[in-house]
């Protein structure tokens, strides 16, 4: 039971990391109906912007650095959309997929050339710089590396770190902010209108080009903030987002490419599946006991399943194939109707 | 001249090699209902799209709205000046709710009477109020047409362009709809330019009418006159 | 002779023209096969394997329009099946081909069935995830085939990780395995080295694959697949069985990937999961698009660009920022000239560039050694061994040809003879100044600043000559200001805020000043600015000594060659979306045109033939 809960919590934490890439991806899909394979790298470069402003060049306040990083990432995203992607017809998938792959390569390479593919020490940690509320100094609480519940205070013996909680909570808060922007502001309404029907959006007086730029800017800013938040967890280095990209793709497709909240859910589901399924399978003793109890005593097989930890991408791919088989546009995606 | 709402002259448009409009001239007076009749492929929809400078059309010509040249303005700007367009096939936002559709209709407005206007159109079309939070894509064809019209009127337009409002609707609903158009024209003073194949109904509410054939104006005049024109009767009224 | 030459399709002239073309191709292939150094022959074999894989990818992406991006997984499966059968079961290389084809075809069909339901970008994402996940499958300790199968034939005692070698990869000539590398048989005297023999084997397979696919896409099933791409519902109501054709097409595409895998095992003698990651998939996509989507010959050209282009990126760019800066300046310079000069001057520039490239690039590579062996920034000897050899010649030739083809692609896309001249000037400048600079570099052993100075002065001169020098001067001045400030900051340890203020204040001011400076001073600013900024860039870049591994994780394949790859990808999609083959065809049609001849109609269909002929002519 304890292990189970522990894995659930680990899963949530990984899910938060995946959502950081998956949610902007969906935002960009909603704006320009394309998959941005460069999303992970855009988030990475955003995290590096924050790092530069917070430690290397200016030594700014971490929060200020994060805001500047968000602004720079947003500008970068707008520039990419305007110059490289707008000239293309988004319904022809191959060219735009290739362009985003090219951007992925270039950003990764530039980052690699500058920062040498090495992990940077002490990336800025927003959670540790949270304000003091008087009754509760959040920043200090987050810095507290002790385990949240020790075996004294909780009989289950869960090991939860303070900033894991912080990470999951801040992602939820970011999601809430995104909800407010998309559902409660005029700009958000216009964004949803453009993604629903571009032609009619023009007819109600929406400047569609500006809204596309807004979508990319929003996505990249969100990605940058998310990346700054998760960077202390997964080390800040130019390849930090490359392994996450695949999980994020799975998460985005799971929830449906045009549903932001579906992507967040998808992130958590992929994270949970990985930590729970892989956790149990690789736990050879546990697995052997289970198999013994149903009459299978095959040591080879147990060992083989255990080696699945070396292949952590397989469960999300199987999940993705299963979900898309039954719902070809993801769990919450809008169904498209083909016209002749 | 000052009583002209819309003045179109020498309008030409083509899709690739095919010329659709060949030097069209239309005048719409303030406060009137003007109808463009024509068979399939005559260029009715293209005319409306050209007026609004919608993409895809490769067009040239002079379009003046209240005496101001708008032929180089982009669609958003034209809408901001007071032209509303209900496109063919309604053009609602299917994923958004009815009320959001209406709010979007007022996108170009900056005043704070939007909610009052929404209430007004809900009174006019009570069924929309019932479906207030329902996704527009789930409404029936007639309800969507009502939504499209009221969304267009949400921008408080001076000129309303309606593209085949009767398409795909049951005859009874069409009659209701046209009655509503007449009412709106009378009460609000909104000028209307309606493109229609259902000549009988359209001529019934129109002040002036044009007959479009293969990209040029074949006939024009007051609606009453055209109604009695033998050629129109034969071709469009089925008499 | 009157151009364009016009032939009727399948007339005697057309057949002659085709025979001459294929014969020339065959002669070139045989010469390369025989005379290239062995390590380059291996690269050629790799090209062929990639070409067959791209051909398979093309069947699905190009011809049926499904965005299935998991060809790398099929290559991996083919290579591992072949390797395992050879090493663990002692099969012969050739016997493994049908097994690899069957296995990949089966897997392709299994994946093709969900692809019937999953559409568009969802399919792209799923297959990308699959391609990324596949290499890790090779590390599983599960036994395959299952150990409960009776008999020794299956070798159920072996796990997947054992068969594939897991993370370490598997050599075909493993010490205690049953396999061995492809070695030249004794009856095969001409090709002395094993690499050459392997190329021969790979070549045969590639020719068969290309011949088969070339016929397949023209056949009835091929047209059915294309019709599905163009209009799915239209094809369905015309009686095309969508499911059947899509799934079989998917399977065939996978089987071609499997064949490429076998070829891979043949020429490399070593298979490892690191070779078949998602990065390989991107390489294949680049090849597909650069070559030309939906063309058969594009697969070969695309594969050449990918394999040799990657290698050239490594050799020419030598991973350092300084060399990138050199090439960037050269590129910008060439572009500037090509943009600004009038037609007559362009012709002069391209002629001068051609002479320079001949003197400093072609002659030395032919063996007339004007060069000393080069190393250091930017240019060094190209892989093979000391000095200049055939591989160097090939490298230069391929590079020049690639640039020419790219120029032609751009020209073809714009269909403009002006553009062709510009492309020529572009190539001339790149080749000529590149060669001259390299030569100077080698002769005088002076670091690149002298050459850069020359380039800067030439730039200034040309800017002056073109009379449109304001932008160049402003850019050079602004860049110099920016770099100078950052250099100053590094020296003095300036506060970040002051630096930022300096940048905000000085950079635009420098640009503004240069733009409005008197016309006599502007070229000097442009030249001096280029010179100064180049020196500072080099100064900055020379701090770098280690080259990190990029995404490729290959020794020596640094981030810059990866960046160049990304740039090539974007540039091709942007300027020549129809790929090299498409652009080539457009340009070539100025020289030779093949006129289609309508097929003879059966007797009794005369009236129909008349009417259809008239409608065609009116449409044309």
CSV table of N, CA, C and O in Angstrom, one decimal, chain C residues 123-158:
chain,number,residue,atom,x,y,z
C,123,UNK,N,-1.4,10.2,-36.1
C,123,UNK,CA,-0.5,9.1,-36.6
C,123,UNK,C,0.9,9.5,-36.5
C,123,UNK,O,1.8,8.7,-36.1
C,124,UNK,N,1.2,10.7,-36.9
C,124,UNK,CA,2.6,11.1,-36.9
C,124,UNK,C,3.2,11.0,-35.4
C,124,UNK,O,4.3,10.5,-35.2
C,125,UNK,N,2.4,11.5,-34.5
C,125,UNK,CA,2.8,11.4,-33.1
C,125,UNK,C,3.0,10.0,-32.6
C,125,UNK,O,4.0,9.7,-31.9
C,126,UNK,N,2.0,9.1,-32.9
C,126,UNK,CA,2.1,7.8,-32.5
C,126,UNK,C,3.3,7.1,-33.0
C,126,UNK,O,4.1,6.4,-32.3
C,127,UNK,N,3.6,7.3,-34.3
C,127,UNK,CA,4.7,6.6,-34.9
C,127,UNK,C,6.0,7.2,-34.5
C,127,UNK,O,7.0,6.4,-34.3
C,128,UNK,N,6.0,8.5,-34.2
C,128,UNK,CA,7.3,9.0,-33.7
C,128,UNK,C,7.6,8.4,-32.3
C,128,UNK,O,8.7,8.0,-32.0
C,129,UNK,N,6.5,8.3,-31.5
C,129,UNK,CA,6.7,7.7,-30.2
C,129,UNK,C,7.2,6.2,-30.4
C,129,UNK,O,8.1,5.7,-29.6
C,130,UNK,N,6.6,5.5,-31.3
C,130,UNK,CA,7.0,4.1,-31.6
C,130,UNK,C,8.4,4.1,-32.0
C,130,UNK,O,9.2,3.2,-31.5
C,131,UNK,N,8.8,5.0,-32.9
C,131,UNK,CA,10.2,4.9,-33.4
C,131,UNK,C,11.2,5.2,-32.3
C,131,UNK,O,12.3,4.7,-32.2
C,132,UNK,N,10.8,6.1,-31.4
C,132,UNK,CA,11.6,6.5,-30.2
C,132,UNK,C,11.7,5.3,-29.2
C,132,UNK,O,12.7,5.1,-28.6
C,133,UNK,N,10.6,4.6,-29.1
C,133,UNK,CA,10.6,3.5,-28.1
C,133,UNK,C,11.3,2.2,-28.6
C,133,UNK,O,11.7,1.4,-27.8
C,134,UNK,N,11.3,2.1,-29.9
C,134,UNK,CA,11.7,0.8,-30.4
C,134,UNK,C,13.1,0.4,-30.0
C,134,UNK,O,13.4,-0.8,-29.6
C,135,UNK,N,14.1,1.3,-30.1
C,135,UNK,CA,15.5,0.8,-29.7
C,135,UNK,C,15.5,0.2,-28.3
C,135,UNK,O,16.3,-0.7,-28.0
C,136,UNK,N,14.6,0.7,-27.4
C,136,UNK,CA,14.7,0.2,-26.0
C,136,UNK,C,14.1,-1.2,-25.9
C,136,UNK,O,14.5,-1.9,-25.0
C,137,UNK,N,13.3,-1.6,-26.9
C,137,UNK,CA,12.8,-3.0,-26.9
C,137,UNK,C,14.0,-4.0,-27.0
C,137,UNK,O,14.0,-5.0,-26.4
C,138,UNK,N,15.0,-3.5,-27.7
C,138,UNK,CA,16.2,-4.4,-27.9
C,138,UNK,C,16.9,-4.8,-26.6
C,138,UNK,O,17.7,-5.7,-26.6
C,139,UNK,N,16.6,-4.0,-25.6
C,139,UNK,CA,17.2,-4.3,-24.3
C,139,UNK,C,16.4,-5.3,-23.4
C,139,UNK,O,16.9,-5.6,-22.3
C,140,UNK,N,15.3,-5.7,-23.9
C,140,UNK,CA,14.4,-6.6,-23.0
C,140,UNK,C,15.1,-7.9,-22.9
C,140,UNK,O,15.7,-8.5,-23.8
C,141,UNK,N,14.9,-8.5,-21.7
C,141,UNK,CA,15.5,-9.8,-21.4
C,141,UNK,C,14.5,-10.9,-21.8
C,141,UNK,O,14.7,-12.1,-21.4
C,142,UNK,N,13.4,-10.6,-22.4
C,142,UNK,CA,12.4,-11.6,-22.7
C,142,UNK,C,12.9,-12.5,-23.8
C,142,UNK,O,13.7,-12.1,-24.6
C,143,UNK,N,12.5,-13.8,-23.7
C,143,UNK,CA,13.0,-14.7,-24.6
C,143,UNK,C,12.2,-14.7,-25.9
C,143,UNK,O,11.0,-14.7,-25.8
C,144,UNK,N,12.9,-14.7,-27.0
C,144,UNK,CA,12.1,-14.6,-28.3
C,144,UNK,C,12.9,-15.4,-29.3
C,144,UNK,O,14.1,-15.1,-29.5
C,145,UNK,N,12.3,-16.4,-30.0
C,145,UNK,CA,11.0,-16.9,-29.7
C,145,UNK,C,10.9,-17.5,-28.3
C,145,UNK,O,11.9,-17.9,-27.8
C,146,UNK,N,9.6,-17.7,-27.8
C,146,UNK,CA,9.5,-18.2,-26.4
C,146,UNK,C,10.2,-19.5,-26.2
C,146,UNK,O,10.3,-20.3,-27.1
C,147,UNK,N,10.7,-19.7,-25.0
C,147,UNK,CA,11.5,-20.9,-24.7
C,147,UNK,C,10.7,-22.2,-24.7
C,147,UNK,O,11.3,-23.2,-24.8
C,148,UNK,N,9.4,-22.1,-24.7
C,148,UNK,CA,8.6,-23.4,-24.6
C,148,UNK,C,8.4,-24.0,-26.0
C,148,UNK,O,7.9,-25.1,-26.2
C,149,UNK,N,8.9,-23.3,-27.1
C,149,UNK,CA,8.8,-23.9,-28.4
C,149,UNK,C,9.7,-25.1,-28.4
C,149,UNK,O,10.9,-25.0,-28.0
C,150,UNK,N,9.3,-26.2,-29.0
C,150,UNK,CA,10.1,-27.4,-29.0
C,150,UNK,C,11.2,-27.3,-30.0
C,150,UNK,O,11.1,-26.6,-31.0
C,151,UNK,N,12.3,-28.0,-29.7
C,151,UNK,CA,13.4,-28.1,-30.7
C,151,UNK,C,14.4,-27.1,-30.6
C,151,UNK,O,14.2,-26.0,-30.0
C,152,UNK,N,15.6,-27.4,-31.0
C,152,UNK,CA,16.7,-26.5,-31.0
C,152,UNK,C,16.7,-25.4,-32.0
C,152,UNK,O,17.3,-24.4,-31.9
C,153,UNK,N,15.9,-25.7,-33.1
C,153,UNK,CA,15.8,-24.8,-34.2
C,153,UNK,C,15.6,-23.3,-33.9
C,153,UNK,O,16.1,-22.4,-34.4
C,154,UNK,N,14.6,-23.2,-32.9
C,154,UNK,CA,14.2,-21.8,-32.5
C,154,UNK,C,15.2,-21.1,-31.7
C,154,UNK,O,15.1,-19.9,-31.6
C,155,UNK,N,16.1,-21.8,-31.1
C,155,UNK,CA,17.0,-21.2,-30.1
C,155,UNK,C,16.3,-20.4,-29.0
C,155,UNK,O,16.5,-19.2,-28.8
C,156,UNK,N,15.3,-21.1,-28.4
C,156,UNK,CA,14.5,-20.4,-27.4
C,156,UNK,C,15.3,-20.0,-26.2
C,156,UNK,O,14.8,-19.3,-25.3
C,157,UNK,N,16.5,-20.4,-26.1
C,157,UNK,CA,17.3,-20.1,-24.9
C,157,UNK,C,17.8,-18.7,-25.0
C,157,UNK,O,18.5,-18.2,-24.1
C,158,UNK,N,17.6,-18.0,-26.1
C,158,UNK,CA,18.2,-16.7,-26.3
C,158,UNK,C,17.2,-15.6,-26.1
C,158,UNK,O,16.0,-15.7,-26.5
